[in-house]
CSV table of C-alpha atoms in Angstrom, one decimal:
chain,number,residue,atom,x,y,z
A,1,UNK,CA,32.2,-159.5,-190.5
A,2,UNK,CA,34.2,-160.9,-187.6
A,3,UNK,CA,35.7,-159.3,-184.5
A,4,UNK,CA,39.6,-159.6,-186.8
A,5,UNK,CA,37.6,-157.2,-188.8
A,6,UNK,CA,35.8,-154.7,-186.3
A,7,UNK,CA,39.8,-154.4,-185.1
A,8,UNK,CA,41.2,-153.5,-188.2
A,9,UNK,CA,38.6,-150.8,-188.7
A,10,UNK,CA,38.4,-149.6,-184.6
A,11,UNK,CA,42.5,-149.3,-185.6
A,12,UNK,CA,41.9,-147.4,-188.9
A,13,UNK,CA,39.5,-145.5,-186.7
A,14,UNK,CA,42.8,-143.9,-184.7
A,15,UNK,CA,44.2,-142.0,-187.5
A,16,UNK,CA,41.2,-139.5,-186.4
A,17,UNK,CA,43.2,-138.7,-183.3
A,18,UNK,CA,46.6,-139.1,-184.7
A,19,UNK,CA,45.9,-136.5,-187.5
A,20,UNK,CA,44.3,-134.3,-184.8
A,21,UNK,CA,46.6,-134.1,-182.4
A,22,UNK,CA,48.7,-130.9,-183.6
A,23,UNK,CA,46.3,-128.0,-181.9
A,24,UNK,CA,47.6,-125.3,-185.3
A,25,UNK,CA,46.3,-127.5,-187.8
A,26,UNK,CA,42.8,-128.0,-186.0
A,27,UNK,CA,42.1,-130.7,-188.2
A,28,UNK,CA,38.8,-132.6,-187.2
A,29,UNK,CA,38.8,-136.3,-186.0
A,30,UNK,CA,36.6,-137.3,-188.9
A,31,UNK,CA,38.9,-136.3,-191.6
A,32,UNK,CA,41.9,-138.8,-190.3
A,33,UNK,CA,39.1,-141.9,-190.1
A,34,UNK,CA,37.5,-140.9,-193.8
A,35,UNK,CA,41.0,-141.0,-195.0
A,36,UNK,CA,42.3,-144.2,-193.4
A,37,UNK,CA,38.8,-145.8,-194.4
A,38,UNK,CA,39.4,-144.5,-198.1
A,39,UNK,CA,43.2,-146.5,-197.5
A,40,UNK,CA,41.7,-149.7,-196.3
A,41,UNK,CA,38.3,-149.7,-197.9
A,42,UNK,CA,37.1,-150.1,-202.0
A,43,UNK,CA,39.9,-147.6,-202.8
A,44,UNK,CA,43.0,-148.9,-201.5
A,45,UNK,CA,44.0,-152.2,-200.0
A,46,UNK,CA,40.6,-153.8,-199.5
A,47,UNK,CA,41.1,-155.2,-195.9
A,48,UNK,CA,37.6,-153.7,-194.9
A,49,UNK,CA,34.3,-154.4,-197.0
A,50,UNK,CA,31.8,-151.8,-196.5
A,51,UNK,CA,29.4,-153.9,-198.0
A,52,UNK,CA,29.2,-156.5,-195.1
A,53,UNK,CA,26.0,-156.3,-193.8
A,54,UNK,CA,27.0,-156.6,-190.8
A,55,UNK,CA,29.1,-153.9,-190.8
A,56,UNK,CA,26.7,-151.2,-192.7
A,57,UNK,CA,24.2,-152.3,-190.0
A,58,UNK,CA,26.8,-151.3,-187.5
A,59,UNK,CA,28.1,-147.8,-189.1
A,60,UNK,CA,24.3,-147.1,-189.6
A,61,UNK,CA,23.9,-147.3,-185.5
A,62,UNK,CA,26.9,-144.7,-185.2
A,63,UNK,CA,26.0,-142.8,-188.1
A,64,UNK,CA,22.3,-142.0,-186.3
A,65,UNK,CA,24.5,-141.6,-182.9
A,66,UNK,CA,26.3,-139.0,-184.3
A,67,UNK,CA,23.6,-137.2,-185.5
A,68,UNK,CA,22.1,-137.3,-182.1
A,69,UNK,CA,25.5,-136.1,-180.3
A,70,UNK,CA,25.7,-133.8,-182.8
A,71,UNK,CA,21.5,-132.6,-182.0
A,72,UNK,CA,22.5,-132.6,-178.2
A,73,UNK,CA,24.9,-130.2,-178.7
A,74,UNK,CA,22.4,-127.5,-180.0
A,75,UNK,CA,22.3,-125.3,-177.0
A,76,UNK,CA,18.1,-124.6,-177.7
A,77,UNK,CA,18.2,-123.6,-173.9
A,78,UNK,CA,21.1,-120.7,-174.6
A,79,UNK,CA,19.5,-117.4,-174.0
A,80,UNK,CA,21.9,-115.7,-176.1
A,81,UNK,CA,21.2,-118.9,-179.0
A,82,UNK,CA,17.7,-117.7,-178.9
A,83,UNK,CA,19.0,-113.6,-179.7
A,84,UNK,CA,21.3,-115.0,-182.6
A,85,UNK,CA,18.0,-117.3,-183.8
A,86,UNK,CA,16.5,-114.6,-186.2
A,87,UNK,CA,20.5,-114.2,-188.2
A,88,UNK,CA,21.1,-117.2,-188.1
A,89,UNK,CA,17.7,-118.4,-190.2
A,90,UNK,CA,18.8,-115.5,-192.2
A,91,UNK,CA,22.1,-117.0,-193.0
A,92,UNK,CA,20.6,-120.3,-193.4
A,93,UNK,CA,17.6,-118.8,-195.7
A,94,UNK,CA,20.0,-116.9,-197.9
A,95,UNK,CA,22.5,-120.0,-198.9
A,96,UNK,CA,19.3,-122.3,-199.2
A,97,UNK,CA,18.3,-119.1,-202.2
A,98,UNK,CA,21.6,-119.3,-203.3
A,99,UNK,CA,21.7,-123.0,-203.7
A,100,UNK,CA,19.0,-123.0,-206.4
A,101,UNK,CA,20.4,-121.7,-209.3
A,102,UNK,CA,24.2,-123.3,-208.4
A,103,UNK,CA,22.8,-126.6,-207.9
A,104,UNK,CA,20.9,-126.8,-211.3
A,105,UNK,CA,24.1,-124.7,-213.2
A,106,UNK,CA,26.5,-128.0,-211.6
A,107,UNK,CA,23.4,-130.0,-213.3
A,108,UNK,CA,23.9,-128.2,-216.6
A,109,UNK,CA,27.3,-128.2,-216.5
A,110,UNK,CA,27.8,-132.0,-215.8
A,111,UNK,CA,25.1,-132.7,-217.7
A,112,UNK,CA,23.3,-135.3,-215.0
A,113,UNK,CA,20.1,-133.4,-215.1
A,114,UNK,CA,19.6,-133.7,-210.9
A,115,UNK,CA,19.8,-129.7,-210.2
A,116,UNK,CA,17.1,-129.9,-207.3
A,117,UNK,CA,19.1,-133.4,-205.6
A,118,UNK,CA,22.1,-130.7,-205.5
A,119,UNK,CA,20.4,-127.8,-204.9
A,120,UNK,CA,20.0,-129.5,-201.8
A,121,UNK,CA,23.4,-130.5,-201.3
A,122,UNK,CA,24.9,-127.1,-201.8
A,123,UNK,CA,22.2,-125.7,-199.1
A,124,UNK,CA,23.3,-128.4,-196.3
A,125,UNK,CA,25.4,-128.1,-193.6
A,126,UNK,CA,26.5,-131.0,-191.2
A,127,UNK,CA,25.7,-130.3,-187.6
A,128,UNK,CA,27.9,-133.3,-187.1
A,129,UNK,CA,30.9,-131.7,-187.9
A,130,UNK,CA,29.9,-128.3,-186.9
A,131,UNK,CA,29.2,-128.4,-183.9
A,132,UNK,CA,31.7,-130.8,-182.7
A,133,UNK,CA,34.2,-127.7,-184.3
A,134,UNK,CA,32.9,-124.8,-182.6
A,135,UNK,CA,32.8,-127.3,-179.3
A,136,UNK,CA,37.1,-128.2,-179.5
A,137,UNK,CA,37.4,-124.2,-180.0
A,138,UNK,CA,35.2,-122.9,-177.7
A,139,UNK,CA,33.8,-120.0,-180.6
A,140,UNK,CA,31.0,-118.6,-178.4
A,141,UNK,CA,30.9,-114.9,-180.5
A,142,UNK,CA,27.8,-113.6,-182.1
A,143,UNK,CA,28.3,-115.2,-185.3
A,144,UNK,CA,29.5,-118.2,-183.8
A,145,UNK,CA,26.1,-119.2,-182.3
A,146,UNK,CA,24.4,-117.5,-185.3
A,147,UNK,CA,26.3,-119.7,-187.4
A,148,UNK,CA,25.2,-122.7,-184.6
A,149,UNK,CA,21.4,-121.6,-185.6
A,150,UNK,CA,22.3,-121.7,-189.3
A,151,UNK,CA,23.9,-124.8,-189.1
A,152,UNK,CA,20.9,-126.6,-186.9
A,153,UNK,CA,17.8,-124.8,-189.1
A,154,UNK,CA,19.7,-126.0,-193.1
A,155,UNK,CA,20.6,-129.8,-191.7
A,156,UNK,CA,17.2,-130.2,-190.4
A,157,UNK,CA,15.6,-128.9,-194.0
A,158,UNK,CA,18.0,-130.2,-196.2
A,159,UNK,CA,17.3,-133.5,-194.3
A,160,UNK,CA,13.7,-133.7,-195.0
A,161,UNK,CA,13.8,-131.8,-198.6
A,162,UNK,CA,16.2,-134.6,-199.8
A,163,UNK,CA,14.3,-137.8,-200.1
A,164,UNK,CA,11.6,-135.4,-202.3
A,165,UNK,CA,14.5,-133.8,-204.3
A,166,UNK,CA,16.1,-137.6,-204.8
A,167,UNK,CA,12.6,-138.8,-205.8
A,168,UNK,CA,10.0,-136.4,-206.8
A,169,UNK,CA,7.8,-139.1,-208.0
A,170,UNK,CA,7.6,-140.4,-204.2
A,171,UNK,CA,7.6,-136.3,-202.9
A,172,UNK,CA,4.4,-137.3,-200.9
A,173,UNK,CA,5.4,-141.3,-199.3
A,174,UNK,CA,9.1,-139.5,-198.7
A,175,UNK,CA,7.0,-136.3,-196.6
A,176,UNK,CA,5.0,-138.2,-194.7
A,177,UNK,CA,7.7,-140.4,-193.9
A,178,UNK,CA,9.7,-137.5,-192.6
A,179,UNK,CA,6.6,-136.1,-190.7
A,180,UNK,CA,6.2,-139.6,-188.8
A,181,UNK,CA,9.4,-139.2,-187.5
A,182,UNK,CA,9.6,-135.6,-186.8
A,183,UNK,CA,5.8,-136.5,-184.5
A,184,UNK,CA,7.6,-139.5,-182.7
A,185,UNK,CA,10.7,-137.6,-181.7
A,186,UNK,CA,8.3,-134.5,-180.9
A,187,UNK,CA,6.4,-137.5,-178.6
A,188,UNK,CA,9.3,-138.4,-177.2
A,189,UNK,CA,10.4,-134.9,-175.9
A,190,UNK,CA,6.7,-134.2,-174.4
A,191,UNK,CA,7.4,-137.5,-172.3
A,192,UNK,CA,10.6,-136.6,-171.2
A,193,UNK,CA,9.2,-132.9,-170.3
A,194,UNK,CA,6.2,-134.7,-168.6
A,195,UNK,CA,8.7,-137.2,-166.7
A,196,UNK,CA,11.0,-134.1,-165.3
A,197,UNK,CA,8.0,-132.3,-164.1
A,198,UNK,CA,7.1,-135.6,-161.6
A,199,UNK,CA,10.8,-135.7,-160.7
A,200,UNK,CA,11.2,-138.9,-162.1
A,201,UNK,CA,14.1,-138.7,-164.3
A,202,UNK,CA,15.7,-137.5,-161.1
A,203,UNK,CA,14.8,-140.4,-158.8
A,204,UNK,CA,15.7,-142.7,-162.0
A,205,UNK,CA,19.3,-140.8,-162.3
A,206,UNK,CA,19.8,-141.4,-158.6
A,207,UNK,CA,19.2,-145.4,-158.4
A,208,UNK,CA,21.2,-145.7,-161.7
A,209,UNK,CA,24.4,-144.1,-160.6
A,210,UNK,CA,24.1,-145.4,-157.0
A,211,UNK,CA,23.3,-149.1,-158.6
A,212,UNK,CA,25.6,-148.8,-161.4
A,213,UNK,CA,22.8,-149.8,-164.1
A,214,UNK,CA,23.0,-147.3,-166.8
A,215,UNK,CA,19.7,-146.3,-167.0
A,216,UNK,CA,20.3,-143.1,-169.2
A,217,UNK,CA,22.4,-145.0,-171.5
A,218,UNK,CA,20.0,-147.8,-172.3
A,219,UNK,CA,16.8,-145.2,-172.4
A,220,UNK,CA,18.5,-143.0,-175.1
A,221,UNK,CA,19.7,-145.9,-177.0
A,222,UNK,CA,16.3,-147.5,-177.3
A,223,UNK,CA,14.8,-144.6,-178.1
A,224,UNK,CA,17.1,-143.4,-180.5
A,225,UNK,CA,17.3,-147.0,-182.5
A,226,UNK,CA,13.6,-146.4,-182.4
A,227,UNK,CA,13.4,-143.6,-184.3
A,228,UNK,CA,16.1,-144.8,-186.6
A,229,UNK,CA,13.9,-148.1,-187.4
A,230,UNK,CA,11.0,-146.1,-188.0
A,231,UNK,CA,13.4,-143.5,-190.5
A,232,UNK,CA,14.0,-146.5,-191.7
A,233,UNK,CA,10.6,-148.3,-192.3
A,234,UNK,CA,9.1,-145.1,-193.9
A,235,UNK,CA,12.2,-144.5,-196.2
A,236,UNK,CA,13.6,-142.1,-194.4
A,237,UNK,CA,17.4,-141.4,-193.4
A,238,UNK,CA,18.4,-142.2,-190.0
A,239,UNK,CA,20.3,-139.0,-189.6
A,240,UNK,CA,16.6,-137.3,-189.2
A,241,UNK,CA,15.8,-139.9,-186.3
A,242,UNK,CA,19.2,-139.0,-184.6
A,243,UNK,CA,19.1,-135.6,-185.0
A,244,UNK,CA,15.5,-135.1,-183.7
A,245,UNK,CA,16.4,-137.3,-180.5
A,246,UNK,CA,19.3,-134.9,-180.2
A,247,UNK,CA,17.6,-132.5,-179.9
A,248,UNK,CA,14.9,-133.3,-177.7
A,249,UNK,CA,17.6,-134.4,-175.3
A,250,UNK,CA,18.5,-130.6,-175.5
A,251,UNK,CA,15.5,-129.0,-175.1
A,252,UNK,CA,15.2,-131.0,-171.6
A,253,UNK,CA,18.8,-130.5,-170.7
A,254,UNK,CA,21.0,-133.5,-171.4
A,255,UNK,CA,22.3,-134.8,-168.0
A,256,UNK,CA,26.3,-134.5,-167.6
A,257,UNK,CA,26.4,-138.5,-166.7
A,258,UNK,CA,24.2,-139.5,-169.9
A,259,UNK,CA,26.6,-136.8,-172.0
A,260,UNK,CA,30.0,-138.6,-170.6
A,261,UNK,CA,28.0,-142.0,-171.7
A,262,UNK,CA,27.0,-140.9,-174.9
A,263,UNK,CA,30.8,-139.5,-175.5
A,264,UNK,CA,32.0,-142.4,-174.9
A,265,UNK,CA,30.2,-145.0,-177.3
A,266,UNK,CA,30.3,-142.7,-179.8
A,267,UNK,CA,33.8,-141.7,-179.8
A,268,UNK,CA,35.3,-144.2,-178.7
A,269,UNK,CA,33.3,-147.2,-180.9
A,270,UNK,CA,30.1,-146.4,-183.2
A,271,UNK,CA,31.6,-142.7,-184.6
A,272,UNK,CA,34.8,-144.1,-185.8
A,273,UNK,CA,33.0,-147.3,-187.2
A,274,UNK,CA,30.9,-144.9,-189.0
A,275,UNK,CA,33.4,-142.8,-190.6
A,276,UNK,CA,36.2,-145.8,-191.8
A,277,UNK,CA,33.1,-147.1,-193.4
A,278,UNK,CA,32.2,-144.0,-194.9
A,279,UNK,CA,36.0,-144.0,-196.2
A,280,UNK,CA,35.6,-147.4,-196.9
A,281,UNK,CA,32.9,-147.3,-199.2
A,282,UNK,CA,33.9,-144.7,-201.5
A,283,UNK,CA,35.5,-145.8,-204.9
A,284,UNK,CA,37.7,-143.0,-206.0
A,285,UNK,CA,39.0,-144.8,-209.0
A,286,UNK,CA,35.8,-145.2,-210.6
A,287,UNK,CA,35.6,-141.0,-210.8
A,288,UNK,CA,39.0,-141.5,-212.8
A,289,UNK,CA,37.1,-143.6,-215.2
A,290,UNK,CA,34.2,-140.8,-215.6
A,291,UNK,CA,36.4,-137.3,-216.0
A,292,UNK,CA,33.0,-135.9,-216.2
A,293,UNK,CA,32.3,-136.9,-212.6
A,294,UNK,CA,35.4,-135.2,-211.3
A,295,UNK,CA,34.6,-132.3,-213.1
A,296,UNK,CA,31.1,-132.7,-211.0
A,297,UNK,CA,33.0,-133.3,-207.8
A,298,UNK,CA,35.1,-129.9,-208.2
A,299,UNK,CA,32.1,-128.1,-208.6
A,300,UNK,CA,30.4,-129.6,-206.0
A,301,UNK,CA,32.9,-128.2,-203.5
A,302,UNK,CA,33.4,-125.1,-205.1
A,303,UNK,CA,29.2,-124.6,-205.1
A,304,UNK,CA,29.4,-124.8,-201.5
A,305,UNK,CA,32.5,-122.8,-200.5
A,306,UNK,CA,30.5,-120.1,-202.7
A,307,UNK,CA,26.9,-120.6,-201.8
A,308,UNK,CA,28.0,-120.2,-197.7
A,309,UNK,CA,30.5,-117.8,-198.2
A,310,UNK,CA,28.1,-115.7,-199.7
A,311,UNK,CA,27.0,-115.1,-196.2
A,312,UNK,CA,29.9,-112.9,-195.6
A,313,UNK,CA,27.9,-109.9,-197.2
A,314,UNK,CA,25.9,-110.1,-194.2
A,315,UNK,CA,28.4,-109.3,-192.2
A,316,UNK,CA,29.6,-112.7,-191.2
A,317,UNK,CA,33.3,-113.5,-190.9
A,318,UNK,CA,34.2,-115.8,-194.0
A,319,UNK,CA,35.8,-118.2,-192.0
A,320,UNK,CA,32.8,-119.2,-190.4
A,321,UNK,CA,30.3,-118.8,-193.5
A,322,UNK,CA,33.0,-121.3,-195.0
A,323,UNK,CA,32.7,-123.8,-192.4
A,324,UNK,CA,28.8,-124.0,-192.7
A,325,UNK,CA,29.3,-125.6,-195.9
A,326,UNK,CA,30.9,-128.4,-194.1
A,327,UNK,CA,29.0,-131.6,-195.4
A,328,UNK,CA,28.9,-135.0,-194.5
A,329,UNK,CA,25.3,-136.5,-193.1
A,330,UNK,CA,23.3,-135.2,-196.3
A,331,UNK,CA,26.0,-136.0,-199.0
A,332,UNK,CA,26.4,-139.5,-197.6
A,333,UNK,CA,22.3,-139.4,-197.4
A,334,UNK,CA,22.0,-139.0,-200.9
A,335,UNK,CA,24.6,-141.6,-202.4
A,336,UNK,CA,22.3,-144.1,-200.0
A,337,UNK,CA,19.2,-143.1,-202.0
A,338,UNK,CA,20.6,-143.0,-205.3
A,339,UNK,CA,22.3,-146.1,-204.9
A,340,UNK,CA,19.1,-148.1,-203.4
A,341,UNK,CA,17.0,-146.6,-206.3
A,342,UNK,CA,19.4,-146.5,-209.3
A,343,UNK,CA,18.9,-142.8,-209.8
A,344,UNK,CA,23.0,-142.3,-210.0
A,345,UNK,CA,24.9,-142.6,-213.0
A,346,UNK,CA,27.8,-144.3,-213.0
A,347,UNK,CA,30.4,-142.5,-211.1
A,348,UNK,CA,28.2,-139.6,-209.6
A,349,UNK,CA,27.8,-140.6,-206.0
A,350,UNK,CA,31.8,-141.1,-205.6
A,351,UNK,CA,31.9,-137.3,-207.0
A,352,UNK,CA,29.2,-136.6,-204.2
A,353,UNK,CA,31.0,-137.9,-201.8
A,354,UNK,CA,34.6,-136.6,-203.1
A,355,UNK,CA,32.8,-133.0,-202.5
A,356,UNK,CA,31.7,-133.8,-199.4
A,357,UNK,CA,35.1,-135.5,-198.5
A,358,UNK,CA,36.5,-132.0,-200.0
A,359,UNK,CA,34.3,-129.8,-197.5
A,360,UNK,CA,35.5,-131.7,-194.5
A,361,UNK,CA,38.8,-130.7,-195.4
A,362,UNK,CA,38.2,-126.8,-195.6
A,363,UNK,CA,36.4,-127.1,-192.2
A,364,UNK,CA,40.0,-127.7,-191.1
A,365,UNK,CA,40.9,-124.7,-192.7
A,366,UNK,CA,38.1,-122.7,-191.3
A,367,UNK,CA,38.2,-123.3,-188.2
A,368,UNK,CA,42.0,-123.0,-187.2
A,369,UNK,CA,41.5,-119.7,-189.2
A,370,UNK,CA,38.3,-118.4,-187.5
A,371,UNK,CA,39.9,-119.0,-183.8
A,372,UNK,CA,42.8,-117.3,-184.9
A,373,UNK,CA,40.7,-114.5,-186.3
A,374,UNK,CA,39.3,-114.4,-182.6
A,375,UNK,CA,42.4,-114.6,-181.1
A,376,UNK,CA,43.8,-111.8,-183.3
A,377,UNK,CA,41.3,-109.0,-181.8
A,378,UNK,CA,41.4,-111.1,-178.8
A,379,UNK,CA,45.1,-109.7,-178.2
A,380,UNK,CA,44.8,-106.2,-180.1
């Protein structure tokens, strides 16, 4: 990969914007960079290889950077988060129920035979795109930050049930795997508690924004490629390892300078990188050569808008149990697996990531409709 290429794909990377800028459509940055990367990538014109190791090294970086944005953003410290903690495991318990029996009737119906790898599909949700969502609107009802608790408690399981529902013959190596990093990222926030309580983050904070040396930056970075070496080594995702650093950084309290640092290389650089190649590597002609797989990818994203919408007979507003099924970090997860392991057939992980492609286009929908919802009664 050479720098040429990082600016072809930094460039493809500012359709997120573009596409976003009209404030009615409320689309999300990531759906303009997964489309341009689906223009430029295996699909359309070629000019960016998502297999260069190079650059799958590089989106790897921003895809466990996003995760750990996207953990950061959990408000764990929000009295009224902790209130809405007991609905929202109740909205997150009753799609993961749900999920069962849709993921192994897709299964049946496509005939693939991988009802518990969906299963856990349909249950997922994508903090990443989530929270960043309910952050541009500003959503701060009840169901709002129940449906912040939902979102936080199913990407978190679906994370670690995923590698044992890719490959229940290595349930145990894929669980202990998830456990090792779940302990080093629990380590890391009893240091960072330990070093607040001597006053030493302070006094570190201090020196690095009078001396201009980044300190924050470079801490979280080490720790949170750390993690993501370790996800790796034990077969594990990095999106666990980014996540989990995310959300010790919460649990602390994320200091405004570090946030403004951590925005910025991930928004600016390692999150569109990320996303293009996401776009990039999908092959949407090959579904047209399996019928059977587009067949899976409709259901796919009809499972979900069903499974999560389901939540509305609890009382919360469909627009928001519709954007819960927003998917991204689990779907893309799972193609990774597969494709390492062989376990795919020909065809299914483009579907998987069609669907997935196919949620982050309703979470347009669903949130332009739930702040107009709010906006509605807002006015009445």
């Amino acid at each position: 990969m050479t720098l040429f290429a990082l600016a072809v794909v930094l460039l493809a990377g500012l359709a997120g914007p573009l596409l976003a800028t009209p404030e009615r459509a409320r689309i999300p940055i990531v759906v303009g960079e997964i489309l341009l990367g689906v223009a430029v990538g295996r699909t359309g014109f070629g000019w960016v290889d998502a297999g260069d190791p190079i650059l799958s090294s590089v989106a790897s970086a921003g895809f466990a950077l996003v995760m750990l944005v996207a953990g950061s953003h959990v408000p764990v410290r929000d009295p009224a988060l902790r209130v809405a903690a007991g609905r929202g495991a109740l909205l997150a318990a009753l799609a993961g129920v749900l999920s069962v029996p849709a993921g192994f009737g897709v299964a049946a119906l496509a005939g693939t035979g991988h009802g518990l790898l969906y299963a856990v599909l349909l249950a997922s949700s994508s903090a990443a795109l989530v929270m960043p969502v309910l952050n541009e609107t500003k959503l701060r009802t009840p169901p709002a930050l129940a449906l912040t608790v939902q979102v936080a408690i199913a990407d978190t399981a679906c994370i670690v049930a995923l590698p044992l529902a890719a490959e229940p013959e290595r349930a145990g190596r894929a669980a202990l795997g998830a456990l090792a990093v779940v302990a080093a990222g629990a380590g890391w926030f009893a240091v960072l508690r330990w070093l607040h309580s001597r006053g030493l983050v302070d006094k570190a904070h201090r020196l690095s924004k009078t001396r201009h040396f980044g300190l924050e930056l470079r801490i979280a970075l080490i720790v949170l490629f750390g993690l993501a070496g370790l996800a790796e080594l034990v077969g594990v995702s990095v999106m666990l390892a980014g996540f989990v650093a995310g959300l010790a950084l919460a649990a602390v309290g994320e200091p405004r300078r570090l946030a403004r640092q951590l925005f910025a290389v991930t928004d600016g650089f390692l999150g569109p990188v990320f996303f293009v190649w996401l776009g990039a590597s999908l092959d949407v002609r090959a579904l047209g050569q399996h019928p059977v797989m587009l067949v899976l990818a409709a259901l796919l994203a009809a499972g979900s808008i069903v499974v999560h919408g389901a939540t509305r007979l609890l009382g919360q507003p469909f627009p928001l149990a519709v954007l819960a099924g927003a998917q991204l970090g689990v779907p893309v997860a799972a193609v990774t697996i597969g494709t390492r392991g062989g376990l795919l057939a020909p065809g299914e992980g483009g579907a998987i990531l069609a669907a997935a492609l196919i949620s982050v286009g309703v979470t347009a929908w669903a949130a332009s409709r739930a702040v107009h919802d709010v906006e509605s009664r807002e006015a009445s």
